[in-house]
Coordinates of C-alpha atoms in Angstrom, one line a residue:
M14 CA -75.5 -77.7 -44.4
A15 CA -74.6 -76.3 -40.9
V16 CA -77.0 -73.4 -41.6
V17 CA -79.8 -75.7 -42.7
G18 CA -79.3 -77.9 -39.7
S19 CA -79.4 -75.0 -37.4
Q20 CA -82.6 -73.7 -38.9
S21 CA -84.2 -77.1 -38.7
R22 CA -83.3 -77.4 -35.0
R23 CA -84.7 -73.9 -34.4
T24 CA -87.9 -74.8 -36.2
E25 CA -88.2 -78.0 -34.1
M26 CA -87.7 -75.9 -30.9
N27 CA -90.3 -73.4 -32.0
W28 CA -92.8 -76.2 -32.7
A29 CA -92.0 -77.8 -29.3
T30 CA -92.6 -74.4 -27.6
I31 CA -95.9 -74.0 -29.4
C32 CA -97.1 -77.5 -28.5
C33 CA -96.1 -77.0 -24.9
S34 CA -97.9 -73.7 -24.8
A35 CA -101.0 -75.2 -26.4
F36 CA -100.9 -78.1 -24.0
S37 CA -100.6 -75.7 -21.0
C38 CA -103.5 -73.7 -22.3
L39 CA -105.7 -76.8 -22.7
Q40 CA -104.7 -77.9 -19.2
L41 CA -105.6 -74.4 -17.8
Y42 CA -108.9 -74.4 -19.8
W43 CA -109.8 -77.8 -18.5
A44 CA -109.0 -76.9 -15.0
R45 CA -111.1 -73.7 -15.2
L46 CA -114.1 -75.8 -16.6
V47 CA -113.8 -78.3 -13.8
I48 CA -113.4 -75.7 -11.1
R49 CA -116.4 -73.8 -12.5
K50 CA -118.4 -77.0 -12.4
W51 CA -117.3 -77.9 -8.8
L52 CA -118.3 -74.4 -7.6
N53 CA -121.4 -74.3 -9.8
V54 CA -120.3 -71.1 -11.5
S55 CA -122.0 -70.2 -14.8
S56 CA -119.9 -68.7 -17.5
F57 CA -122.7 -66.2 -18.3
D58 CA -126.4 -65.5 -17.4
S59 CA -127.9 -67.2 -20.5
D60 CA -125.9 -70.4 -20.2
Y61 CA -128.5 -72.7 -21.6
S62 CA -129.6 -74.1 -24.9
A63 CA -132.8 -73.6 -27.0
D64 CA -134.2 -73.9 -30.4
T65 CA -133.2 -71.1 -32.7
D66 CA -135.5 -68.2 -33.6
D67 CA -135.5 -69.3 -37.3
D68 CA -139.1 -70.0 -38.1
R69 CA -138.4 -71.5 -41.6
L70 CA -139.6 -75.0 -42.3
S71 CA -137.3 -77.7 -41.1
L72 CA -137.2 -80.0 -44.1
S73 CA -135.0 -82.6 -42.4
G74 CA -137.0 -82.8 -39.2
S75 CA -134.1 -81.6 -37.1
Q76 CA -133.3 -78.2 -35.8
D77 CA -130.0 -76.4 -34.9
F78 CA -129.4 -75.5 -31.3
D79 CA -127.9 -72.2 -30.3
P80 CA -126.8 -72.1 -26.7
R81 CA -126.8 -68.3 -26.8
S82 CA -130.4 -68.1 -28.0
S83 CA -133.1 -67.7 -25.4
G84 CA -135.7 -69.0 -27.8
A85 CA -138.0 -66.2 -26.7
T86 CA -138.9 -62.9 -28.2
K87 CA -136.6 -60.1 -27.0
D88 CA -138.0 -56.9 -25.7
D89 CA -136.7 -54.9 -28.7
D90 CA -138.2 -57.5 -31.1
D91 CA -141.7 -57.4 -29.7
T92 CA -144.2 -57.0 -32.5
D93 CA -147.1 -56.1 -30.2
G94 CA -145.2 -53.4 -28.4
C95 CA -146.6 -54.6 -25.1
P96 CA -144.6 -53.7 -21.9
K97 CA -143.2 -56.7 -20.0
L98 CA -144.1 -57.0 -16.4
R99 CA -144.4 -53.3 -15.8
R100 CA -147.7 -53.5 -13.9
R101 CA -149.2 -51.5 -11.1
N102 CA -149.8 -53.5 -8.0
S103 CA -153.1 -51.9 -7.5
E104 CA -156.0 -54.1 -8.7
T105 CA -158.0 -51.0 -9.3
F106 CA -155.6 -49.8 -11.9
R107 CA -154.7 -53.3 -13.4
V108 CA -158.3 -54.2 -14.1
Q109 CA -158.5 -51.2 -16.5
Y110 CA -156.0 -52.7 -18.9
I111 CA -155.5 -56.4 -18.0
D112 CA -157.4 -59.4 -19.3
T113 CA -156.9 -63.0 -18.1
Q114 CA -156.3 -66.0 -20.1
A115 CA -155.8 -69.7 -19.3
V116 CA -152.8 -71.8 -20.4
R117 CA -152.4 -75.5 -20.0
I118 CA -149.1 -76.6 -18.4
C119 CA -147.9 -80.2 -18.3
A120 CA -145.2 -80.8 -15.7
G121 CA -143.4 -84.1 -15.7
T122 CA -140.6 -85.5 -13.6
W123 CA -138.6 -88.8 -14.0
N124 CA -135.4 -90.2 -12.5
V125 CA -134.0 -92.2 -15.4
G126 CA -131.2 -93.8 -13.4
G127 CA -128.5 -92.9 -15.9
R128 CA -130.0 -95.1 -18.6
V129 CA -129.8 -94.0 -22.2
P130 CA -133.3 -94.1 -23.9
P131 CA -133.9 -96.4 -26.8
A132 CA -134.8 -94.6 -30.0
D133 CA -138.3 -96.1 -30.0
L134 CA -139.1 -95.2 -26.4
D135 CA -142.8 -94.3 -26.1
I136 CA -143.3 -91.3 -23.7
D137 CA -146.7 -90.3 -25.0
G138 CA -148.4 -91.4 -21.8
W139 CA -145.9 -89.4 -19.7
L140 CA -146.6 -86.3 -21.7
D141 CA -150.3 -87.0 -22.0
T142 CA -150.3 -86.1 -25.7
L143 CA -154.0 -87.1 -26.0
E144 CA -154.7 -83.8 -24.1
P145 CA -152.1 -81.5 -25.6
A146 CA -150.8 -78.8 -23.3
D147 CA -149.6 -75.3 -24.2
I148 CA -146.4 -75.6 -22.2
Y149 CA -144.4 -78.7 -21.3
V150 CA -142.0 -78.5 -18.3
L151 CA -140.0 -81.7 -18.1
G152 CA -137.4 -82.6 -15.5
L153 CA -135.0 -85.5 -15.5
Q154 CA -132.7 -86.7 -12.8
E155 CA -129.7 -88.9 -13.1
I156 CA -129.7 -88.1 -16.8
V157 CA -126.1 -89.4 -16.6
P158 CA -124.7 -92.0 -14.2
L159 CA -123.6 -90.3 -11.0
N160 CA -120.0 -91.6 -11.1
A161 CA -116.8 -89.7 -10.3
G162 CA -116.2 -88.9 -14.0
N163 CA -119.6 -87.3 -14.5
I164 CA -119.6 -85.6 -11.1
F165 CA -116.1 -84.1 -11.2
G166 CA -115.4 -84.1 -15.0
I167 CA -116.6 -82.3 -18.0
E168 CA -120.4 -82.3 -18.6
D169 CA -121.6 -85.1 -20.9
A170 CA -124.3 -83.5 -23.0
Q171 CA -125.0 -86.5 -25.3
P172 CA -127.7 -88.2 -23.1
A173 CA -129.5 -84.8 -22.9
S174 CA -129.5 -84.5 -26.7
E175 CA -130.9 -88.0 -27.0
W176 CA -133.7 -87.3 -24.5
E177 CA -134.5 -84.1 -26.4
N178 CA -134.9 -86.0 -29.6
I179 CA -137.3 -88.4 -27.9
I180 CA -139.3 -85.5 -26.5
R181 CA -139.3 -83.7 -29.9
D182 CA -140.5 -86.7 -31.7
A183 CA -143.4 -87.2 -29.2
L184 CA -144.5 -83.6 -29.4
D185 CA -144.2 -83.6 -33.2
R186 CA -146.9 -86.3 -33.2
V187 CA -149.3 -84.0 -31.2
R188 CA -152.1 -82.6 -33.2
P189 CA -153.2 -79.4 -31.5
R190 CA -156.9 -78.7 -31.3
K191 CA -157.8 -76.2 -34.0
P192 CA -160.7 -73.8 -33.9
K193 CA -163.6 -74.8 -36.2
I194 CA -166.3 -72.8 -37.9
L195 CA -169.6 -74.4 -37.6
C196 CA -172.6 -73.0 -39.4
H197 CA -176.1 -74.0 -38.2
S198 CA -178.0 -72.2 -40.9
D199 CA -176.5 -72.1 -44.4
P200 CA -173.3 -74.2 -45.0
P201 CA -170.1 -72.1 -45.2
S202 CA -167.9 -72.0 -48.2
P203 CA -166.4 -75.4 -49.0
S204 CA -162.9 -76.1 -47.6
M205 CA -160.2 -77.2 -50.0
F206 CA -159.4 -80.3 -48.0
K207 CA -162.4 -80.8 -45.7
P208 CA -166.1 -81.5 -45.9
Y209 CA -168.3 -78.4 -45.5
K210 CA -169.0 -79.0 -41.8
E211 CA -165.4 -78.4 -40.7
V212 CA -163.7 -75.4 -42.2
S213 CA -160.4 -74.0 -40.9
H214 CA -160.1 -70.3 -40.8
N215 CA -156.4 -70.3 -41.2
V216 CA -154.5 -71.1 -44.3
H217 CA -151.4 -72.1 -42.3
D218 CA -153.6 -74.6 -40.4
I219 CA -154.7 -76.1 -43.7
V220 CA -151.1 -76.6 -44.8
S221 CA -150.3 -78.1 -41.4
E222 CA -152.9 -80.9 -41.6
E223 CA -152.0 -84.5 -41.3
S224 CA -152.6 -85.0 -45.0
L225 CA -149.8 -82.6 -45.7
T226 CA -147.3 -84.0 -43.3
N227 CA -145.5 -86.0 -46.0
I228 CA -146.4 -85.4 -49.6
E229 CA -144.8 -87.9 -52.0
V230 CA -145.3 -87.2 -55.6
L231 CA -144.2 -90.4 -57.4
D232 CA -142.6 -90.6 -60.8
S233 CA -144.9 -91.6 -63.6
T234 CA -142.8 -94.7 -64.3
N235 CA -143.9 -96.3 -61.0
D236 CA -146.8 -98.6 -62.0
N237 CA -147.7 -99.4 -58.4
A238 CA -148.3 -95.8 -57.5
S239 CA -151.8 -94.5 -56.7
P240 CA -153.3 -92.7 -59.7
S241 CA -154.5 -89.9 -57.4
M242 CA -150.8 -89.1 -56.5
Q243 CA -149.3 -89.2 -60.0
I244 CA -148.9 -85.7 -61.5
N245 CA -146.7 -85.8 -64.5
S246 CA -146.8 -82.3 -65.9
D247 CA -148.0 -78.8 -65.1
S248 CA -150.8 -79.0 -67.6
Q249 CA -152.1 -82.2 -66.0
R250 CA -151.9 -80.7 -62.6
D251 CA -153.9 -77.6 -63.7
E252 CA -156.4 -79.9 -65.4
R253 CA -156.8 -82.0 -62.2
F254 CA -157.5 -78.9 -60.1
S255 CA -159.7 -77.1 -62.5
Y256 CA -162.2 -74.4 -61.6
N257 CA -165.1 -76.8 -61.9
E258 CA -163.6 -79.0 -59.2
R259 CA -162.6 -76.1 -57.0
V260 CA -166.2 -75.1 -56.5
G261 CA -167.2 -78.6 -55.3
L262 CA -167.7 -79.5 -51.7
S263 CA -164.2 -80.8 -51.2
W264 CA -161.0 -81.3 -53.1
P265 CA -159.7 -84.9 -53.5
E266 CA -156.1 -83.8 -52.9
P267 CA -154.3 -80.7 -51.7
P268 CA -153.4 -78.4 -54.7
L269 CA -149.7 -78.4 -55.2
K270 CA -149.8 -75.0 -56.9
L271 CA -150.5 -73.5 -53.4
L272 CA -147.4 -75.1 -52.0
N273 CA -144.8 -73.3 -54.2
Q274 CA -143.9 -71.1 -51.2
Y275 CA -142.6 -74.2 -49.4
V276 CA -139.5 -74.9 -51.5
L277 CA -140.6 -78.0 -53.4
E278 CA -137.6 -79.6 -55.0
R279 CA -137.9 -81.5 -58.3
R280 CA -135.3 -83.9 -59.4
G281 CA -135.4 -86.1 -62.4
G282 CA -139.1 -85.6 -63.0
A283 CA -140.1 -86.6 -59.5
F284 CA -140.6 -84.4 -56.4
K285 CA -138.6 -85.2 -53.3
S286 CA -140.6 -86.3 -50.3
L287 CA -140.5 -83.4 -47.8
N288 CA -141.9 -82.8 -44.3
L289 CA -143.8 -79.5 -44.9
R290 CA -145.3 -79.2 -41.4
K291 CA -143.7 -76.8 -38.9
P292 CA -143.1 -78.4 -35.5
A293 CA -146.1 -77.5 -33.3
Y294 CA -143.8 -77.1 -30.3
V295 CA -140.4 -75.3 -29.9
R296 CA -137.8 -75.7 -27.1
I297 CA -137.3 -72.4 -25.4
V298 CA -134.8 -73.6 -22.8
S299 CA -132.8 -76.6 -21.7
K300 CA -130.3 -76.7 -18.9
Q301 CA -128.2 -79.5 -17.4
M302 CA -126.3 -79.6 -14.2
V303 CA -124.5 -83.0 -13.9
G304 CA -127.5 -85.3 -13.7
V305 CA -130.3 -82.7 -13.2
F306 CA -131.9 -81.7 -16.5
L307 CA -134.8 -79.3 -17.1
T308 CA -136.3 -78.6 -20.5
V309 CA -139.3 -76.4 -21.4
W310 CA -141.3 -76.6 -24.6
V311 CA -144.1 -74.3 -25.8
R312 CA -146.6 -74.1 -28.6
R313 CA -145.1 -72.2 -31.5
S314 CA -147.8 -69.6 -31.4
L315 CA -147.1 -69.0 -27.7
R316 CA -143.4 -68.5 -28.2
K317 CA -143.6 -64.7 -28.9
H318 CA -145.4 -64.2 -25.6
I319 CA -142.5 -65.7 -23.5
S320 CA -140.0 -63.2 -22.2
N321 CA -137.6 -62.4 -19.4
L322 CA -136.0 -65.9 -19.5
S323 CA -133.3 -66.5 -16.9
V324 CA -131.7 -69.7 -15.5
S325 CA -130.2 -70.5 -12.1
T326 CA -128.4 -73.6 -10.9
V327 CA -127.7 -74.5 -7.3
G328 CA -125.5 -77.5 -6.3
V329 CA -126.0 -78.9 -2.8
G330 CA -124.2 -82.2 -3.3
I331 CA -120.7 -83.1 -2.3
M332 CA -119.1 -80.4 -0.1
G333 CA -122.4 -78.6 -0.3
Y334 CA -121.7 -77.2 -3.8
I335 CA -121.2 -80.1 -6.3
G336 CA -124.1 -80.6 -8.7
N337 CA -124.7 -84.3 -8.1
K338 CA -127.6 -83.0 -6.0
G339 CA -129.3 -79.6 -6.4
S340 CA -131.7 -77.8 -8.6
V341 CA -132.0 -76.2 -12.1
S342 CA -134.5 -73.3 -12.1
V343 CA -136.0 -71.3 -14.9
S344 CA -137.7 -67.9 -14.6
M345 CA -139.9 -66.5 -17.4
S346 CA -142.8 -64.3 -18.1
I347 CA -145.8 -65.8 -19.8
Y348 CA -147.6 -62.8 -21.2
Q349 CA -147.5 -60.5 -18.1
T350 CA -147.3 -63.2 -15.4
P351 CA -144.0 -64.4 -13.9
F352 CA -143.5 -68.1 -13.6
C353 CA -140.8 -70.2 -12.0
F354 CA -140.1 -73.8 -12.8
L355 CA -137.7 -75.9 -10.7
C356 CA -136.2 -79.4 -11.2
S357 CA -134.4 -80.8 -8.1
H358 CA -132.7 -83.9 -7.0
L359 CA -132.4 -83.8 -3.2
S360 CA -130.3 -85.8 -0.7
S361 CA -131.2 -89.5 -0.4
G362 CA -131.3 -91.7 2.6
E363 CA -133.8 -93.6 4.8
K364 CA -132.4 -92.7 8.2
D365 CA -134.5 -90.8 10.7
T366 CA -132.4 -87.6 10.2
D367 CA -132.1 -87.8 6.4
H368 CA -135.3 -85.8 5.8
Q369 CA -133.7 -82.9 7.7
K370 CA -130.9 -82.9 5.1
R371 CA -133.5 -82.6 2.4
N372 CA -135.1 -79.7 4.2
D373 CA -131.6 -78.1 4.4
D374 CA -131.3 -78.6 0.6
V375 CA -134.6 -76.8 0.1
R376 CA -133.5 -73.9 2.3
E377 CA -130.2 -73.6 0.4
I378 CA -131.9 -73.7 -3.0
H379 CA -134.2 -70.9 -1.9
R380 CA -131.2 -68.9 -0.6
R381 CA -128.9 -69.3 -3.5
T382 CA -131.3 -69.3 -6.5
L383 CA -130.9 -65.9 -8.2
F384 CA -132.4 -64.7 -11.5
H385 CA -131.5 -61.8 -13.7
P386 CA -128.3 -60.9 -11.8
H387 CA -127.0 -58.6 -14.6
S388 CA -130.3 -57.3 -16.1
S389 CA -130.7 -53.5 -16.3
S390 CA -134.4 -54.0 -15.5
A391 CA -133.7 -56.4 -12.6
S392 CA -135.6 -54.0 -10.2
V393 CA -138.9 -55.0 -11.9
L394 CA -138.1 -58.6 -12.5
P395 CA -138.3 -61.4 -10.0
R396 CA -134.9 -62.4 -8.6
S397 CA -135.8 -65.2 -6.2
I398 CA -138.1 -68.2 -6.2
R399 CA -140.5 -66.5 -3.8
D400 CA -140.8 -63.4 -6.0
H401 CA -142.8 -65.3 -8.7
E402 CA -146.6 -65.4 -8.8
R403 CA -146.7 -69.0 -10.0
V404 CA -144.1 -71.7 -9.1
I405 CA -144.0 -75.4 -10.1
W406 CA -141.4 -77.5 -8.3
L407 CA -140.7 -81.0 -9.6
G408 CA -138.1 -83.7 -9.3
D409 CA -136.8 -86.6 -7.2
L410 CA -137.3 -84.9 -3.9
N411 CA -136.4 -88.2 -2.1
Y412 CA -138.8 -87.8 0.8
R413 CA -139.6 -91.2 2.3
I414 CA -142.4 -93.0 4.2
N415 CA -141.9 -93.4 7.9
L416 CA -143.0 -97.0 8.1
S417 CA -141.3 -100.3 8.3
Y418 CA -140.6 -102.3 5.1
E419 CA -143.2 -104.9 6.0
K420 CA -145.9 -102.3 6.9
T421 CA -145.3 -100.3 3.8
H422 CA -145.7 -103.3 1.5
E423 CA -148.8 -104.4 3.4
L424 CA -150.5 -101.0 2.8
I425 CA -149.4 -101.0 -0.8
A426 CA -150.9 -104.4 -1.4
R427 CA -154.2 -103.1 0.1
K428 CA -154.0 -99.8 -1.8
E429 CA -154.5 -97.9 1.4
W430 CA -152.9 -94.7 0.0
Q431 CA -154.3 -92.5 2.8
R432 CA -152.6 -94.5 5.5
L433 CA -149.3 -94.2 3.6
L434 CA -149.8 -90.5 3.2
E435 CA -150.2 -90.0 6.9
N436 CA -146.6 -91.1 7.2
D437 CA -145.2 -89.5 4.1
Q438 CA -142.4 -87.0 5.0
L439 CA -143.1 -84.4 2.4
S440 CA -146.8 -84.4 3.2
N441 CA -146.0 -83.8 6.8
E442 CA -143.6 -81.0 5.9
M443 CA -146.2 -79.2 3.9
R444 CA -148.7 -79.6 6.8
K445 CA -146.2 -78.3 9.3
G446 CA -145.1 -75.4 7.0
N447 CA -141.4 -75.7 7.8
V448 CA -139.9 -75.4 4.3
F449 CA -142.9 -75.9 2.1
E450 CA -145.4 -73.4 3.7
G451 CA -148.2 -72.6 1.3
W452 CA -147.3 -75.3 -1.2
S453 CA -149.9 -77.7 -2.7
E454 CA -149.8 -81.2 -4.2
G455 CA -152.3 -83.4 -6.0
V456 CA -153.8 -86.4 -4.3
L457 CA -151.5 -89.4 -4.4
C458 CA -153.8 -92.2 -5.5
F459 CA -151.2 -94.3 -7.1
P460 CA -148.5 -96.6 -5.7
P461 CA -145.1 -95.3 -4.6
T462 CA -142.8 -94.5 -7.5
Y463 CA -139.6 -95.9 -6.1
K464 CA -137.8 -98.3 -5.9
Y465 CA -138.4 -100.9 -8.7
E466 CA -136.4 -103.6 -10.3
I467 CA -135.3 -102.5 -13.8
D468 CA -137.8 -103.5 -16.5
S469 CA -140.0 -105.0 -13.9
E470 CA -143.2 -104.3 -11.9
N471 CA -141.7 -105.5 -8.7
Y472 CA -140.2 -103.4 -6.0
I473 CA -136.6 -104.0 -4.9
G474 CA -136.5 -106.5 -2.2
D475 CA -133.4 -107.5 -0.2
D476 CA -130.3 -105.7 -1.3
P477 CA -127.0 -107.1 -0.2
E478 CA -125.5 -103.7 0.3
S479 CA -128.3 -101.4 1.5
G480 CA -130.7 -104.0 3.0
K481 CA -134.4 -103.8 2.5
R482 CA -135.3 -100.6 0.5
R483 CA -138.7 -99.2 1.5
P484 CA -140.9 -98.0 -1.4
A485 CA -141.6 -94.3 -1.4
W486 CA -143.1 -91.4 -3.3
C487 CA -139.8 -89.9 -4.2
D488 CA -140.9 -88.3 -7.5
R489 CA -143.1 -85.3 -6.9
V490 CA -144.7 -82.3 -8.5
I491 CA -145.8 -79.5 -6.2
W492 CA -146.9 -75.9 -6.8
K493 CA -147.5 -72.6 -5.2
G494 CA -149.4 -69.5 -6.3
K495 CA -152.9 -68.3 -7.0
G496 CA -154.7 -68.9 -10.3
M497 CA -153.5 -72.5 -10.7
K498 CA -156.0 -75.4 -11.1
L499 CA -154.8 -79.0 -11.1
L500 CA -156.4 -81.0 -13.8
S501 CA -154.7 -84.3 -13.4
H502 CA -152.0 -86.0 -11.3
R503 CA -150.8 -89.4 -12.3
R504 CA -147.8 -91.7 -12.8
N505 CA -146.8 -93.6 -15.9
E506 CA -145.7 -97.2 -16.1
I507 CA -142.5 -96.9 -18.2
K508 CA -140.1 -99.5 -16.8
L509 CA -136.8 -98.0 -18.1
S510 CA -135.4 -97.2 -14.6
D511 CA -136.0 -97.9 -10.9
H512 CA -138.4 -94.9 -10.8
R513 CA -141.8 -94.3 -12.4
P514 CA -142.4 -91.0 -14.1
V515 CA -145.0 -88.6 -12.6
T516 CA -147.0 -86.0 -14.5
A517 CA -149.2 -83.1 -13.2
T518 CA -151.3 -81.0 -15.6
F519 CA -152.4 -77.5 -14.7
L520 CA -154.7 -74.8 -16.0
A521 CA -152.9 -71.6 -15.1
E522 CA -154.3 -68.1 -15.2
V523 CA -152.1 -65.5 -16.8
E524 CA -152.5 -61.8 -17.2
V525 CA -152.7 -60.4 -20.7
L526 CA -152.4 -56.7 -21.7
S527 CA -155.5 -55.6 -23.4
P528 CA -154.8 -52.8 -25.9
W529 CA -158.5 -52.1 -26.2
K530 CA -158.9 -51.6 -22.5
L531 CA -155.7 -49.6 -22.3
Q532 CA -156.8 -47.3 -25.1
R533 CA -160.2 -46.9 -23.5
A534 CA -158.7 -46.0 -20.1
L535 CA -156.4 -43.5 -21.7
A536 CA -159.3 -41.9 -23.6
L537 CA -161.3 -41.6 -20.4
T538 CA -158.3 -40.1 -18.6
Y539 CA -157.8 -37.6 -21.5
A540 CA -161.4 -36.7 -21.5
E541 CA -161.3 -36.0 -17.7
I542 CA -158.2 -33.8 -18.2
Q543 CA -159.9 -31.8 -21.0
S544 CA -163.1 -31.3 -18.9
Q545 CA -161.2 -29.6 -16.1

């Protein structure tokens, strides 16, 4: 008994030692995470999340996220074998093998005030889904409440996930414009699902049509089912889509025999309802720093042309380093052209000297933003914001209007936007060229976007703590670089927070390597060498 008791006490002591060690490790791990957050130190260069590279159909409508995946085609996986960003600076040489192409970019910013979005929140107007873009760059500020727990504690990623679901649902409803074949002489061959005037040239486009989004094949025992959707056996299905009907002008329903490749499941004599359409857009990067959140989505067909992804975060908040204020930046190459997208939340305040703090924030962001710090090819990749050929900067920049409360409201009531712009701090900074030299912005022909009462069209009036809050255009989208044309600049009237979201849509020119031009240039060079 004494031996057993001794062994029992020894076991208890071992367990106590193990528990104490585990607790110490957890304390150390937590402390390291907090210190890294305070000092804004990333654990590794690709510290962001993205959709996986798995291009299989998502039957459940959701996708797994891999924080280690860039969501972009790696250099060693390129199918086209095109070099990335290895271009001559000489226009004489570049014109020999470079074509240009236009991509549509929708950039949106919104300070959501720490509010969790309802599941049915409609953001179609903010994303302008009626005119689908090729790339969506969306920045949110105060994605979590800026309290001590969120500022100094572990990152709360749940709100970001909910916002991503809202964005994904909105983009999944987008129907991209598809090329059509129009024949003005003889009609083309009949389409399987369309009249003869609109024929898609791509089988995958046909499968992705709206009519294929949800295919429900009902069991024959359902008396209320539509006869056209009741298929009870293989023989009946073959008879329904017989040769005689296939040569008609259009088919009444999509042939299920062409969909065997899409893993149709059959249970108990009835097919399970499946979502067979691949998402039109994929998320290539999402990054959160406290309340600042930046996410980029691209057309699925464009994904393979995105490369050299890198993320940089800069905190300029408390003590000059905490991330309650600062920026999240993304560097990427679209085809052969380097782009930089920034989402920022700058210092607030209406005092006369507060705009200088915001200017200092901008200078610090420029100084400390660094891309590709560990890349072996960093010498040919842009490392700073200014190294990029196209830059879009969005966010709650917090610049105010240098007018009294009464005068500001008087001009808003009369919609005298130009008079307000003459006293707008950011507009004056861009004119002076202090910190935003060479930057551009669309015309502000809408009311100031801050500060509103929640779920209301009224601006905040008298506040017992901060006094009268003057309305201002705090939420901005500005850009720098050649080859960018602004198509639209607007605000949206979603009343979720005390800010109104802003969207700017661009047509950006990108350089695309032309294999045909390159082959021709090489052939001419080879011919010149042979003739010597």
